[in-house]
CSV table of C-alpha atoms in Angstrom, one decimal:
chain,number,residue,atom,x,y,z
A,1,MET,CA,38.4,146.7,139.6
A,2,LYS,CA,42.1,147.2,138.8
A,3,THR,CA,41.2,148.8,135.4
A,4,LEU,CA,38.7,151.1,137.1
A,5,VAL,CA,41.3,152.3,139.6
A,6,LEU,CA,43.8,152.9,136.8
A,7,PHE,CA,41.1,154.8,134.9
A,8,THR,CA,40.2,157.0,137.9
A,9,THR,CA,43.9,157.7,138.5
A,10,LEU,CA,44.4,158.7,134.9
A,11,LEU,CA,41.4,161.1,134.9
A,12,ILE,CA,42.7,162.7,138.1
A,13,THR,CA,46.3,163.0,137.0
A,14,LEU,CA,45.4,164.4,133.5
A,15,ALA,CA,43.2,167.0,135.2
A,16,ASN,CA,46.2,168.1,137.2
A,17,ALA,CA,47.7,171.4,135.9
A,18,HIS,CA,51.3,170.4,136.8
A,19,MET,CA,52.1,168.0,134.0
A,20,ALA,CA,55.8,167.2,133.7
A,21,GLN,CA,57.5,167.1,130.3
A,22,ALA,CA,59.2,163.8,129.5
A,23,GLY,CA,62.3,163.1,131.5
A,24,ILE,CA,62.6,159.5,130.6
A,25,ILE,CA,66.1,158.2,129.8
A,26,ASP,CA,67.2,154.7,128.6
A,27,TYR,CA,70.0,153.1,130.6
A,28,ASN,CA,72.3,150.1,130.1
A,29,ILE,CA,73.2,148.1,133.2
A,30,THR,CA,75.9,145.5,133.9
A,31,LEU,CA,75.8,143.8,137.3
A,32,ILE,CA,78.6,141.2,138.2
A,33,PHE,CA,78.3,139.1,141.3
A,34,THR,CA,81.2,137.6,143.2
A,35,ASP,CA,80.6,134.1,141.6
A,36,ASP,CA,81.0,135.9,138.2
A,37,THR,CA,77.3,135.5,137.4
A,38,THR,CA,76.5,138.6,135.2
A,39,PHE,CA,73.3,140.5,134.5
A,40,ARG,CA,73.3,142.6,131.4
A,41,GLY,CA,70.3,144.6,130.6
A,42,SER,CA,68.6,148.0,130.2
A,43,PHE,CA,65.8,150.0,131.7
A,44,GLU,CA,64.0,153.3,131.4
A,45,TYR,CA,63.9,155.8,134.2
A,46,ASN,CA,62.3,159.1,134.9
A,47,ALA,CA,64.0,160.9,137.8
A,48,ASP,CA,61.2,163.5,137.9
A,49,ASN,CA,58.8,161.0,139.3
A,50,GLN,CA,61.2,158.2,140.2
A,51,GLN,CA,59.5,155.7,137.9
A,52,ILE,CA,61.3,152.8,136.3
A,53,THR,CA,59.9,150.8,133.4
A,54,ASN,CA,60.9,148.1,131.0
A,55,LEU,CA,63.7,146.5,133.1
A,56,ARG,CA,65.0,143.5,131.2
A,57,GLY,CA,68.1,141.7,130.2
A,58,THR,CA,70.0,138.4,130.4
A,59,LEU,CA,71.6,136.6,133.4
A,60,ASP,CA,74.7,134.7,132.4
A,61,ASP,CA,75.6,132.0,134.9
A,62,VAL,CA,79.3,132.1,133.8
A,63,LEU,CA,80.5,129.1,135.7
A,64,MET,CA,77.9,126.8,134.2
A,65,GLY,CA,77.6,128.5,130.8
A,66,ASN,CA,73.8,129.0,131.3
A,67,ILE,CA,72.2,132.2,129.9
A,68,GLU,CA,68.6,133.1,130.8
A,69,THR,CA,66.4,135.9,129.4
A,70,LEU,CA,64.5,138.1,131.8
A,71,ASN,CA,61.7,140.2,130.3
A,72,TYR,CA,59.2,140.7,133.1
A,73,GLN,CA,59.6,143.7,135.4
A,74,LEU,CA,57.4,142.8,138.4
A,75,GLY,CA,57.8,145.3,141.1
A,76,SER,CA,59.8,148.4,142.0
A,77,GLY,CA,59.9,151.1,144.7
A,78,SER,CA,62.0,153.1,147.1
A,79,ASP,CA,64.7,151.3,149.2
A,80,GLY,CA,64.2,153.8,152.0
A,81,LYS,CA,67.8,155.1,151.5
A,82,GLY,CA,67.4,157.4,148.6
A,83,GLY,CA,67.5,154.6,146.0
A,84,ILE,CA,65.2,152.5,143.9
A,85,ASN,CA,64.8,148.7,143.9
A,86,ALA,CA,63.4,147.0,140.9
A,87,TYR,CA,62.9,143.3,140.1
A,88,VAL,CA,62.9,141.4,136.8
A,89,PHE,CA,62.1,137.8,136.1
A,90,ALA,CA,62.3,135.1,133.4
A,91,GLU,CA,58.7,134.2,133.9
A,92,ASN,CA,55.6,136.4,134.4
A,93,THR,CA,55.5,135.6,138.1
A,94,THR,CA,57.5,136.5,141.3
A,95,VAL,CA,57.2,132.9,142.4
A,96,ILE,CA,60.6,131.3,142.2
A,97,GLY,CA,61.8,127.8,143.1
A,98,THR,CA,61.9,124.4,141.6
A,99,ASN,CA,60.1,122.3,144.2
A,100,PRO,CA,57.0,121.0,142.4
A,101,PRO,CA,54.6,122.3,141.5
A,102,LEU,CA,56.6,125.6,141.3
A,103,ASN,CA,58.8,126.6,138.5
A,104,ASN,CA,62.3,127.2,137.2
A,105,ASN,CA,62.1,130.9,137.5
A,106,VAL,CA,65.1,133.3,137.5
A,107,GLY,CA,65.1,136.7,139.1
A,108,VAL,CA,67.4,139.7,139.5
A,109,ARG,CA,67.0,142.7,141.8
A,110,ILE,CA,68.8,146.0,141.0
A,111,ASN,CA,69.3,149.1,143.1
A,112,PHE,CA,70.4,152.6,142.1
A,113,ASN,CA,70.4,156.2,143.2
A,114,ALA,CA,66.9,157.7,142.7
A,115,LYS,CA,68.2,161.1,141.6
A,116,ASN,CA,70.9,159.8,139.2
A,117,PRO,CA,71.1,156.1,138.4
A,118,THR,CA,74.7,156.4,137.1
A,119,LEU,CA,75.8,157.0,140.7
A,120,GLY,CA,75.1,153.3,141.4
A,121,ALA,CA,73.6,151.5,144.3
A,122,THR,CA,72.5,153.3,147.5
A,123,ASP,CA,72.2,150.0,149.2
A,124,PRO,CA,74.6,147.4,147.7
A,125,ALA,CA,73.1,144.7,149.9
A,126,GLN,CA,69.9,144.9,147.8
A,127,LEU,CA,71.8,143.7,144.6
A,128,ALA,CA,71.0,140.0,144.2
A,129,TYR,CA,69.8,137.3,142.0
A,130,MET,CA,68.3,133.8,142.1
A,131,ASP,CA,68.7,131.3,139.3
A,132,CYS,CA,66.5,128.3,139.7
A,133,SER,CA,66.8,127.3,136.0
A,134,PRO,CA,67.7,123.7,135.3
A,135,GLY,CA,71.1,124.5,134.0
A,136,GLY,CA,71.9,127.2,136.5
A,137,LEU,CA,74.6,127.1,139.2
A,138,MET,CA,72.0,127.3,141.9
A,139,GLY,CA,69.7,124.7,140.3
A,140,GLN,CA,70.3,121.9,142.8
A,141,THR,CA,70.2,124.3,145.7
A,142,CYS,CA,66.9,125.7,144.5
A,143,MET,CA,65.5,122.2,144.0
A,144,TYR,CA,66.2,120.9,147.6
A,145,TYR,CA,66.2,124.0,149.8
A,146,ILE,CA,64.1,126.8,148.4
A,147,SER,CA,60.3,126.3,148.4
A,148,TRP,CA,59.5,130.0,147.9
A,149,TRP,CA,61.1,133.4,147.6
A,150,ASN,CA,60.1,136.7,149.2
A,151,PRO,CA,61.4,139.6,147.0
A,152,GLN,CA,61.3,141.9,150.0
A,153,VAL,CA,64.5,140.3,151.4
A,154,PRO,CA,67.9,139.6,149.7
A,155,MET,CA,67.8,136.5,147.5
A,156,LEU,CA,69.6,133.6,149.1
A,157,GLY,CA,72.8,132.4,147.4
A,158,GLY,CA,73.0,135.3,145.0
A,159,GLN,CA,74.3,138.1,147.2
A,160,GLY,CA,77.7,139.6,146.8
A,161,ARG,CA,78.3,142.3,144.3
A,162,LEU,CA,81.6,142.5,142.4
A,163,SER,CA,80.6,145.5,140.3
A,164,GLN,CA,77.7,147.4,138.9
A,165,THR,CA,77.8,149.9,136.0
A,166,ILE,CA,74.8,152.0,134.8
A,167,THR,CA,75.2,154.3,131.8
A,168,PRO,CA,72.8,156.2,129.6
A,169,SER,CA,72.4,154.2,126.4
A,170,GLY,CA,71.9,157.2,124.0
A,171,ARG,CA,69.0,155.3,122.4
A,172,VAL,CA,65.5,156.6,122.0
A,173,SER,CA,63.6,155.0,124.9
A,174,ARG,CA,61.7,151.9,124.0
A,175,SER,CA,58.6,153.5,125.3
A,176,ASP,CA,59.0,156.4,122.8
A,177,CYS,CA,59.9,153.9,120.1
A,178,LEU,CA,56.5,152.1,120.7
A,179,LEU,CA,54.6,155.4,120.8
A,180,ASN,CA,56.2,156.5,117.6
A,181,TRP,CA,55.3,153.2,116.0
A,182,ALA,CA,51.7,153.7,117.1
A,183,GLU,CA,51.5,157.1,115.5
A,184,LYS,CA,52.9,155.9,112.2
A,185,ASN,CA,50.7,152.7,112.0
A,186,TYR,CA,47.4,154.0,113.5
A,187,PRO,CA,47.1,157.6,112.3
A,188,GLU,CA,43.3,157.3,112.5
A,189,LEU,CA,43.7,156.9,116.3
A,190,PHE,CA,46.7,159.1,117.0
A,191,SER,CA,46.6,162.4,115.2
A,192,THR,CA,48.5,164.6,114.7
A,193,ALA,CA,51.7,162.6,114.8
A,194,GLY,CA,54.6,164.0,116.8
A,195,ALA,CA,52.8,164.6,120.0
A,196,THR,CA,55.0,165.4,123.0
A,197,SER,CA,55.5,162.6,125.5
A,198,GLN,CA,54.5,163.6,129.0
A,199,THR,CA,54.7,162.1,132.5
A,200,SER,CA,52.0,162.1,135.1
A,201,ALA,CA,52.6,159.2,137.6
A,202,PRO,CA,52.1,156.4,137.0
A,203,TYR,CA,51.7,157.1,133.3
A,204,TYR,CA,54.1,158.0,130.5
A,205,TYR,CA,51.7,159.1,127.8
A,206,ARG,CA,50.9,161.2,124.7
A,207,TYR,CA,47.7,163.1,124.0
A,208,TYR,CA,46.4,163.6,120.5
A,209,GLN,CA,44.2,166.7,120.2
A,210,ASN,CA,42.8,165.9,116.7
A,211,THR,CA,41.4,162.5,117.8
A,212,ASN,CA,41.0,163.4,121.5
A,213,ALA,CA,42.7,160.3,122.5
A,214,TYR,CA,45.5,159.2,124.9
A,215,VAL,CA,48.0,156.3,124.7
A,216,GLY,CA,50.3,155.6,127.6
A,217,ILE,CA,52.3,153.2,129.7
A,218,SER,CA,51.6,152.5,133.3
A,219,SER,CA,54.6,152.0,135.6
A,220,ILE,CA,52.3,150.1,138.0
A,221,ASP,CA,51.9,147.1,135.8
A,222,ASN,CA,54.0,147.9,132.7
A,223,HIS,CA,50.9,147.6,130.5
A,224,VAL,CA,49.9,149.8,127.6
A,225,TYR,CA,46.6,151.7,127.9
A,226,TYR,CA,44.4,153.5,125.3
A,227,LEU,CA,41.9,156.1,126.4
A,228,ASP,CA,39.4,156.7,123.5
A,229,PRO,CA,37.5,160.0,122.8
A,230,LYS,CA,34.5,158.7,124.8
A,231,GLY,CA,36.5,158.1,127.9
A,232,ASN,CA,36.8,154.3,127.6
A,233,LEU,CA,40.0,153.0,129.0
A,234,GLN,CA,41.4,149.9,127.3
A,235,ASP,CA,44.3,147.7,128.6
A,236,VAL,CA,45.9,146.7,125.3
A,237,GLY,CA,48.5,144.4,126.8
A,238,GLN,CA,51.9,143.9,128.3
A,239,LEU,CA,54.6,146.4,127.4
A,240,SER,CA,57.2,143.8,126.9
A,241,THR,CA,55.0,141.9,124.4
A,242,TRP,CA,54.4,145.1,122.3
A,243,LEU,CA,58.1,146.0,122.3
A,244,THR,CA,59.0,142.6,121.0
A,245,SER,CA,56.1,142.6,118.4
A,246,VAL,CA,57.0,146.0,116.9
A,247,GLY,CA,60.8,145.6,117.1
A,248,CYS,CA,61.6,148.3,119.7
């Protein structure tokens, strides 16, 4: 059903005459909390449609010397104040807590101005983290007091922002890196190479006239999709998995 909905959405949006040219920019982010815990990462953002993709990074629990890798962006949206909230996790789930049979998940929520991320947070209270990893500063707290976590409210224990810095990275976006790789390695599917990246929410995509095919990334689930010449939509996997696999 989910694939059918995405397919229907794709057909409707691609039929729309108001296609936006790519406005996606790759950003670096450093977020330091009052206990010195530091999140360093990156994300891609298109201010034209206010879509964030591929948020990921590391959370350094400085006081304990514990560093966790967060690769799964699971959720984003308006903060109701002109900003964007986005969530990234160490595991491919929003469930967070160590009480059995849960997990040792780690999560970070960022917040930034929807028109210009470099302006920083529109609601600093939304900046937060939760580290339930075994070596984390909050590990024991998570074990005994947190049975579940609702990402719609500030994370307990991890509030308190010392600083947040967001800057354009100057890199080719990871999404474009992946699409460039696809063109180079599968010319029989994506011809002619060098197609222009376009945006039609929730998709960041390229269309190949010679092969009458589309390849794109959905900001709804951060998966990569291929629409073949016969109109068959294929979910070809998680964006983060592809990026790691091809070295983007």
